mmCIF file of N, CA and C in Angstrom:
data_model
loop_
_atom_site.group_PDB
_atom_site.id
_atom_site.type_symbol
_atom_site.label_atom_id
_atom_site.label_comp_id
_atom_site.label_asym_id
_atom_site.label_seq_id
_atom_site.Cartn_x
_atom_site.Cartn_y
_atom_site.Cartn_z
ATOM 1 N N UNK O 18 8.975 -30.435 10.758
ATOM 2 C CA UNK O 18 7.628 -29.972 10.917
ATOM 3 C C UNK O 18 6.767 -30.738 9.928
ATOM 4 N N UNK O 19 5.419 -30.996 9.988
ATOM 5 C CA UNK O 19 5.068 -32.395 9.255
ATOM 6 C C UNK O 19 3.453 -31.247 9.458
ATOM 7 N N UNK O 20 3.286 -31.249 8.173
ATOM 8 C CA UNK O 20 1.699 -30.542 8.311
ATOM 9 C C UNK O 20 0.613 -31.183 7.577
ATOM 10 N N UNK O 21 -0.476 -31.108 7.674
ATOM 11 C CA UNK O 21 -1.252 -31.821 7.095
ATOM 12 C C UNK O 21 -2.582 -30.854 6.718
ATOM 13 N N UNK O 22 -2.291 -31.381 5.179
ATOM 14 C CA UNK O 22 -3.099 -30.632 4.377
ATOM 15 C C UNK O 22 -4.357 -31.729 3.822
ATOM 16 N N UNK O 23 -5.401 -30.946 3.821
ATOM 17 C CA UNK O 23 -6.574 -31.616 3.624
ATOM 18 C C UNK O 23 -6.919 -32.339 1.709
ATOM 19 N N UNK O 24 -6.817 -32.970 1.530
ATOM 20 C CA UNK O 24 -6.642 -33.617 0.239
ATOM 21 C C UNK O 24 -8.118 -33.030 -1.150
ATOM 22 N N UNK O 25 -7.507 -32.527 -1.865
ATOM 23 C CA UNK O 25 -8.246 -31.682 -2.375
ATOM 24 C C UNK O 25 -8.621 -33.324 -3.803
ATOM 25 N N UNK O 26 -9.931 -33.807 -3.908
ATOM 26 C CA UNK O 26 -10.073 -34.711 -4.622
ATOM 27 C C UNK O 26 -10.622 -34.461 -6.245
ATOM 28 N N UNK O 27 -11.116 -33.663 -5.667
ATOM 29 C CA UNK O 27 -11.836 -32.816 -7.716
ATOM 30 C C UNK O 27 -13.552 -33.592 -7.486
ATOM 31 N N UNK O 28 -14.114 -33.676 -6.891
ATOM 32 C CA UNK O 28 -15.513 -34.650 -6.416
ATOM 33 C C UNK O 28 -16.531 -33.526 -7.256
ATOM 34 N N UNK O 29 -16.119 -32.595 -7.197
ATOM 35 C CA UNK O 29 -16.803 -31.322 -7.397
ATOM 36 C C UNK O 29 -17.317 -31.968 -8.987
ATOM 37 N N UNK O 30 -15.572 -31.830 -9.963
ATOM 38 C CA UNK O 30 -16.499 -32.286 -11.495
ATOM 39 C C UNK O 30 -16.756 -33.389 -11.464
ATOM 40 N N UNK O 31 -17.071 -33.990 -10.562
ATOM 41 C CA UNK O 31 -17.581 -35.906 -11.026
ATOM 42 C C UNK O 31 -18.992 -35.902 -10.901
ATOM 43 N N UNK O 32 -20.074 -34.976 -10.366
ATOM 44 C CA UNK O 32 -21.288 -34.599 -10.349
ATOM 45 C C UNK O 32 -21.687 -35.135 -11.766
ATOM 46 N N UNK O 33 -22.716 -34.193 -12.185
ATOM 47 C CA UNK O 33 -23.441 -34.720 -13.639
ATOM 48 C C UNK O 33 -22.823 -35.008 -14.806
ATOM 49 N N UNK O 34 -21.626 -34.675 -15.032
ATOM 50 C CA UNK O 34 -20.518 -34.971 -16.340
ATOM 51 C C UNK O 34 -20.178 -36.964 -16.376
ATOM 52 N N UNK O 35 -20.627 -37.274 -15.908
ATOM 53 C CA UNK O 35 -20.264 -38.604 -15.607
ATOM 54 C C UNK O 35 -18.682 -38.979 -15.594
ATOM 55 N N UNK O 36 -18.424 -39.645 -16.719
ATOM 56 C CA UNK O 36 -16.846 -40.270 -16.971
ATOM 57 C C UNK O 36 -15.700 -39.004 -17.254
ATOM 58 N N UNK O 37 -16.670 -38.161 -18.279
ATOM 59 C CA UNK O 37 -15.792 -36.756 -18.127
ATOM 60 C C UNK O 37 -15.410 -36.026 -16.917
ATOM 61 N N UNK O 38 -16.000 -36.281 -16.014
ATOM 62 C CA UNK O 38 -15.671 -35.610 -15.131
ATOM 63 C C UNK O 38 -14.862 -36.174 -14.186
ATOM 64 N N UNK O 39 -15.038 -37.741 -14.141
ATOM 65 C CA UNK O 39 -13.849 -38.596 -13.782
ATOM 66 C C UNK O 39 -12.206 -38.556 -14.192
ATOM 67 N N UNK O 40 -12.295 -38.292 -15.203
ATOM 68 C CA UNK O 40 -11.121 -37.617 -16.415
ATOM 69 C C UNK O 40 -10.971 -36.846 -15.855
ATOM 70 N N UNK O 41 -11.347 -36.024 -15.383
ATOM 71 C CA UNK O 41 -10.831 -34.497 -14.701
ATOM 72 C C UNK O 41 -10.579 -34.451 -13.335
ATOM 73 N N UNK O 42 -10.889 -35.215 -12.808
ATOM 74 C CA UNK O 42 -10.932 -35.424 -11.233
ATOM 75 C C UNK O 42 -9.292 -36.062 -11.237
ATOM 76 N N UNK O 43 -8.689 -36.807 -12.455
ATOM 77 C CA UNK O 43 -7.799 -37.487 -12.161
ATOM 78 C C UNK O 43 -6.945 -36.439 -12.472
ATOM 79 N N UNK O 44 -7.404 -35.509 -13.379
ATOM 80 C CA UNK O 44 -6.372 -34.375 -13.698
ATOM 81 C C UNK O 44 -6.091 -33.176 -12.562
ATOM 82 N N UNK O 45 -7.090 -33.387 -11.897
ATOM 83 C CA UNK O 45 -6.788 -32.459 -10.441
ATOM 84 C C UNK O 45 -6.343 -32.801 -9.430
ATOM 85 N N UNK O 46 -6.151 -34.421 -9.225
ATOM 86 C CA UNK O 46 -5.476 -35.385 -8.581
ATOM 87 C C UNK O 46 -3.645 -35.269 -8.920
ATOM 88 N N UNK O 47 -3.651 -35.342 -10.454
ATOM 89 C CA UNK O 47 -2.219 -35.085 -10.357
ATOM 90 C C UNK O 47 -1.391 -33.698 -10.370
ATOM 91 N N UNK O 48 -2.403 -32.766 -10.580
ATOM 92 C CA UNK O 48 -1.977 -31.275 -10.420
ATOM 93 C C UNK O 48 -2.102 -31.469 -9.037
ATOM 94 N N UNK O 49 -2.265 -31.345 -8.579
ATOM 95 C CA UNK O 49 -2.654 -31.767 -6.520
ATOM 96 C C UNK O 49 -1.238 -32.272 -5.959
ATOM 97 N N UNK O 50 -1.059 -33.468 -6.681
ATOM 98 C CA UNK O 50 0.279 -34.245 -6.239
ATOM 99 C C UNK O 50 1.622 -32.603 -6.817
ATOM 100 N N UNK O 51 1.319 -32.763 -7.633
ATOM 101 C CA UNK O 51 2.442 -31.641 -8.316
ATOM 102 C C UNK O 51 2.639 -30.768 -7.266
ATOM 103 N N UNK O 52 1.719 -29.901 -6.558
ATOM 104 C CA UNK O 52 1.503 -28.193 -6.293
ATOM 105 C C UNK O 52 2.347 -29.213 -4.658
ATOM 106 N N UNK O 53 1.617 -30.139 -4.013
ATOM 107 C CA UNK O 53 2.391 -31.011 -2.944
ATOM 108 C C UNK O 53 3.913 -30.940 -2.751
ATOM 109 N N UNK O 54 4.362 -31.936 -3.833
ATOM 110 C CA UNK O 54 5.528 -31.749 -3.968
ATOM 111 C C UNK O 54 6.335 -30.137 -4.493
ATOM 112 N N UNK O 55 5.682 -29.390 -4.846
ATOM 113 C CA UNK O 55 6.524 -28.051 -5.185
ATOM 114 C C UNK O 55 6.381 -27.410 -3.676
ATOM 115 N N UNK O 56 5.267 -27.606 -2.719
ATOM 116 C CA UNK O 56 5.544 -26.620 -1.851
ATOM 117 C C UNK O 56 6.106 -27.846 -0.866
ATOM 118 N N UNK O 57 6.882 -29.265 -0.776
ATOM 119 C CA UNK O 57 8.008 -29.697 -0.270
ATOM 120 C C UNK O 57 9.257 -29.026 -0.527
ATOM 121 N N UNK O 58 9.093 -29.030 -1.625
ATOM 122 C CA UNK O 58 10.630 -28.619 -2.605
ATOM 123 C C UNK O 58 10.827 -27.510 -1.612
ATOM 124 N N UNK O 59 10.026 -26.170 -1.755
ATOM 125 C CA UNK O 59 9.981 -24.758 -1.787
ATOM 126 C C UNK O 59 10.274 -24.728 0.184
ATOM 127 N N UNK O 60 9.662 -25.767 1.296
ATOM 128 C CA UNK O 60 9.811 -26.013 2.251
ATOM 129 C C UNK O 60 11.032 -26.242 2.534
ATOM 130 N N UNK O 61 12.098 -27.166 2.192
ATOM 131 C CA UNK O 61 13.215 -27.668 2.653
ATOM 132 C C UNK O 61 14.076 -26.377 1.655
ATOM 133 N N UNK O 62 13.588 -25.848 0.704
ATOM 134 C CA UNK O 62 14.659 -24.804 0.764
ATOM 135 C C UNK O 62 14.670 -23.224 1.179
ATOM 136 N N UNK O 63 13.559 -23.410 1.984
ATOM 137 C CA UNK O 63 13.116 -22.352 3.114
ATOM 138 C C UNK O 63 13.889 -22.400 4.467
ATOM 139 N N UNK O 64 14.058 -23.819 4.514
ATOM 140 C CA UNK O 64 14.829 -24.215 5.710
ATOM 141 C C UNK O 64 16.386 -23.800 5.616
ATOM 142 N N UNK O 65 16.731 -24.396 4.812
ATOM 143 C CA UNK O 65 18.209 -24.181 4.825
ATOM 144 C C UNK O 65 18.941 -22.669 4.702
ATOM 145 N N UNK O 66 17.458 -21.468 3.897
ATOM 146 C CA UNK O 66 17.822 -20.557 3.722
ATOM 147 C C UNK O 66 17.484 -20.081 5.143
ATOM 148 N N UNK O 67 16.713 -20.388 6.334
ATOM 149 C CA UNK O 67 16.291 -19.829 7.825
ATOM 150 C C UNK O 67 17.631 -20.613 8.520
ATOM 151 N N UNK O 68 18.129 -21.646 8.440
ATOM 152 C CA UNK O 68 19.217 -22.072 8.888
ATOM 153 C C UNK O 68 20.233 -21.262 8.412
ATOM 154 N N UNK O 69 20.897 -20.565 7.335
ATOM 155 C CA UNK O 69 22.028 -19.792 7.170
ATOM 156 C C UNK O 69 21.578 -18.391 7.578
ATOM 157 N N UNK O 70 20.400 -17.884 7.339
ATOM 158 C CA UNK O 70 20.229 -16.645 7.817
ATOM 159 C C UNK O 70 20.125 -16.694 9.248
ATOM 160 N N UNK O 71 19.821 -17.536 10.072
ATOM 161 C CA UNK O 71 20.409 -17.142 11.367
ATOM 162 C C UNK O 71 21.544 -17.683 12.033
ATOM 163 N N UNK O 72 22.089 -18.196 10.822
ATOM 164 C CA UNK O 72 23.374 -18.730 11.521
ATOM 165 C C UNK O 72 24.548 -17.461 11.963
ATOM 166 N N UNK O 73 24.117 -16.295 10.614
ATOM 167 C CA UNK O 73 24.692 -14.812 10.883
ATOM 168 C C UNK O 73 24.859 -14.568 12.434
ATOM 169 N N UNK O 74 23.520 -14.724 13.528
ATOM 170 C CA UNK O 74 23.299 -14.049 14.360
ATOM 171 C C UNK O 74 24.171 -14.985 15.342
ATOM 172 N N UNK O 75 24.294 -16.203 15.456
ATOM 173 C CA UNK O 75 24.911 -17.070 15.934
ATOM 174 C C UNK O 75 26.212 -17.195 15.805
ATOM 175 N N UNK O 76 27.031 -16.398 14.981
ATOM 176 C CA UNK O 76 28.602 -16.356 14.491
ATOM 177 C C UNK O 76 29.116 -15.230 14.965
ATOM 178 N N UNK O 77 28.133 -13.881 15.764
ATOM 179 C CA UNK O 77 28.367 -13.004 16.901
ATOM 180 C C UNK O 77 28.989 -12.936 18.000
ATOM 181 N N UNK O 78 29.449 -12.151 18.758
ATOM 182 C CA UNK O 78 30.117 -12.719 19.634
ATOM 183 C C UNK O 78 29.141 -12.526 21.245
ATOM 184 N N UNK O 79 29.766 -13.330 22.222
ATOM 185 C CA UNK O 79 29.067 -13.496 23.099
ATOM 186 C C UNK O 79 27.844 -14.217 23.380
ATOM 187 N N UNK O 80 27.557 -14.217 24.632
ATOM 188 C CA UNK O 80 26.051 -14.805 24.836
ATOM 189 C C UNK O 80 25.181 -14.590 24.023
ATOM 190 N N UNK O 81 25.159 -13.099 24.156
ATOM 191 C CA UNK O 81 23.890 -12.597 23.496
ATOM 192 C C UNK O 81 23.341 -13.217 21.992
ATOM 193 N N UNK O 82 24.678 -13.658 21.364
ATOM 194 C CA UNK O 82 24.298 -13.932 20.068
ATOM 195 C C UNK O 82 23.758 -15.271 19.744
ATOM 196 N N UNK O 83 24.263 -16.084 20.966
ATOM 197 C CA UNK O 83 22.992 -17.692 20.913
ATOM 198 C C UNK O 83 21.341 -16.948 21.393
ATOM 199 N N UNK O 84 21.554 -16.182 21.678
ATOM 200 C CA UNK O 84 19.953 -15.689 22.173
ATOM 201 C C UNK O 84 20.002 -14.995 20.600
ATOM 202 N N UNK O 85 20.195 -14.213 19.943
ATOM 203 C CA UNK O 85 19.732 -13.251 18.344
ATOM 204 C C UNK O 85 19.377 -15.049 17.562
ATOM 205 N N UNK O 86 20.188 -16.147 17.481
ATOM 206 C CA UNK O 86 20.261 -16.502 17.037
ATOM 207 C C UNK O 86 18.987 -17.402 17.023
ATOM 208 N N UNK O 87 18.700 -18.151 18.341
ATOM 209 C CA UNK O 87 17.460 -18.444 18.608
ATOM 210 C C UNK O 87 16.416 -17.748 18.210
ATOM 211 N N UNK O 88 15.880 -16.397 18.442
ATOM 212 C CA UNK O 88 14.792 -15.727 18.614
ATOM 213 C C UNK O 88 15.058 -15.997 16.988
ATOM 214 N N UNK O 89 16.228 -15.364 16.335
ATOM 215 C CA UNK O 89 16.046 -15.556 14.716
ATOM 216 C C UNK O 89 15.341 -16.762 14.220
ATOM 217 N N UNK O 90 15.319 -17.875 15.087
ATOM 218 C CA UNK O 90 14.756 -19.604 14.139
ATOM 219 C C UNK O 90 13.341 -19.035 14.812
ATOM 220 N N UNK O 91 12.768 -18.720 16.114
ATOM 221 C CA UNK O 91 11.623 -18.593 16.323
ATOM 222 C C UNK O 91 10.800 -17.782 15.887
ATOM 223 N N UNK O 92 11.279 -16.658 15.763
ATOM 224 C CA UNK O 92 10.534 -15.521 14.678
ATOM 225 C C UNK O 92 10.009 -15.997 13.739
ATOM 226 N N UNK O 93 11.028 -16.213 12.931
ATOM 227 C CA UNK O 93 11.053 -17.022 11.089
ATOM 228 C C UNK O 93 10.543 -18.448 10.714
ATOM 229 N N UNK O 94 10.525 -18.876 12.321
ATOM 230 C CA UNK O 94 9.267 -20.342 12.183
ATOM 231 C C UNK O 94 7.966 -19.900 11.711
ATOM 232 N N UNK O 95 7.428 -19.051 13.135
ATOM 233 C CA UNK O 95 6.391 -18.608 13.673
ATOM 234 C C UNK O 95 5.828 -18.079 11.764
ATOM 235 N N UNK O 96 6.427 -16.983 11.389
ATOM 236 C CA UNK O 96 5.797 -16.078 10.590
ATOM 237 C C UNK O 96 5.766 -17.468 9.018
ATOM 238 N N UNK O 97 7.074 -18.312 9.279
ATOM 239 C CA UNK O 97 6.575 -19.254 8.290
ATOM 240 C C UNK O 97 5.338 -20.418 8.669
ATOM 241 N N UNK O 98 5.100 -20.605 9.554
ATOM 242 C CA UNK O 98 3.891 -21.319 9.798
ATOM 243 C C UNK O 98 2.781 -20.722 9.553
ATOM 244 N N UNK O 99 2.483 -19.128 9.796
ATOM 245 C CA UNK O 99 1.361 -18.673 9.571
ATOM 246 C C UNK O 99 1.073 -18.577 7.882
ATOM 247 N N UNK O 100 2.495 -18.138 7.554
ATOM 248 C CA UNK O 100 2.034 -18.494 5.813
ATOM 249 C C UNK O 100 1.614 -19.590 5.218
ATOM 250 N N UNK O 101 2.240 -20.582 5.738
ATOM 251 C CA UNK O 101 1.833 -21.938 5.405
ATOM 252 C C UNK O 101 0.146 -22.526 5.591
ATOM 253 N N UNK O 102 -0.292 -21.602 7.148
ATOM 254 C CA UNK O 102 -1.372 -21.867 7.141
ATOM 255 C C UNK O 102 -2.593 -20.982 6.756
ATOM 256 N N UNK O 103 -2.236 -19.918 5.984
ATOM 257 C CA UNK O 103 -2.587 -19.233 4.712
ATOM 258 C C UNK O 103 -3.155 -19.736 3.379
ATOM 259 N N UNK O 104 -1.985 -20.980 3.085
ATOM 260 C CA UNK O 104 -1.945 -21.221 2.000
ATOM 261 C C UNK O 104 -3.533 -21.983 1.816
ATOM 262 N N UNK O 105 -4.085 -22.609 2.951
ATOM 263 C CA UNK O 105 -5.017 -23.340 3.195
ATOM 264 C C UNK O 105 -6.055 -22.419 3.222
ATOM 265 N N UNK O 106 -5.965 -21.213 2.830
ATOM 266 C CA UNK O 106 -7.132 -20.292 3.462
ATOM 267 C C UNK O 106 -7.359 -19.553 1.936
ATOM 268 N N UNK O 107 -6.567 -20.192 0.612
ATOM 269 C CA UNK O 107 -6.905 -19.224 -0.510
ATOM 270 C C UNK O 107 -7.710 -20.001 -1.272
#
């Protein structure tokens, strides 16, 4: 899943502060990169924990349990996408 988040630049303090505020723009640039990479990190080990938790439903017996097992990845997409696109909304 590949999402795209709108690039937060710091433009805000580069207004009347001149160079100081350039200084700071770069400091919100690399807190930016940081918070990026932590919610990669926090992504791929969301995954693996939605991959073993429905692997439970999938180690069931019968049909039925490739169907628990499915609805389990689609549920737990769904409700993780909406958080994700939350995160854009604070």
């Amino acid at each position: 899943m590949h999402m795209k988040y709108p690039a937060r630049t710091g433009k805000a303090s580069r207004g009347a502060a001149g160079g100081d505020g350039m200084q700071r723009g770069g400091t919100h640039a690399a807190a930016d990169d940081k918070q990026r990479e932590q919610l990669r990190t926090a992504q791929r080990l969301w995954i693996q924990y939605r991959d073993a938790n429905c692997l439970y439903h999938d180690l069931g017996e019968g049909t039925i349990a490739r169907l628990d097992a499915g609805e389990c990845m689609r549920s737990m997409t769904a409700a993780r996408a909406k958080e994700l696109e939350n995160l854009g909304h604070q």
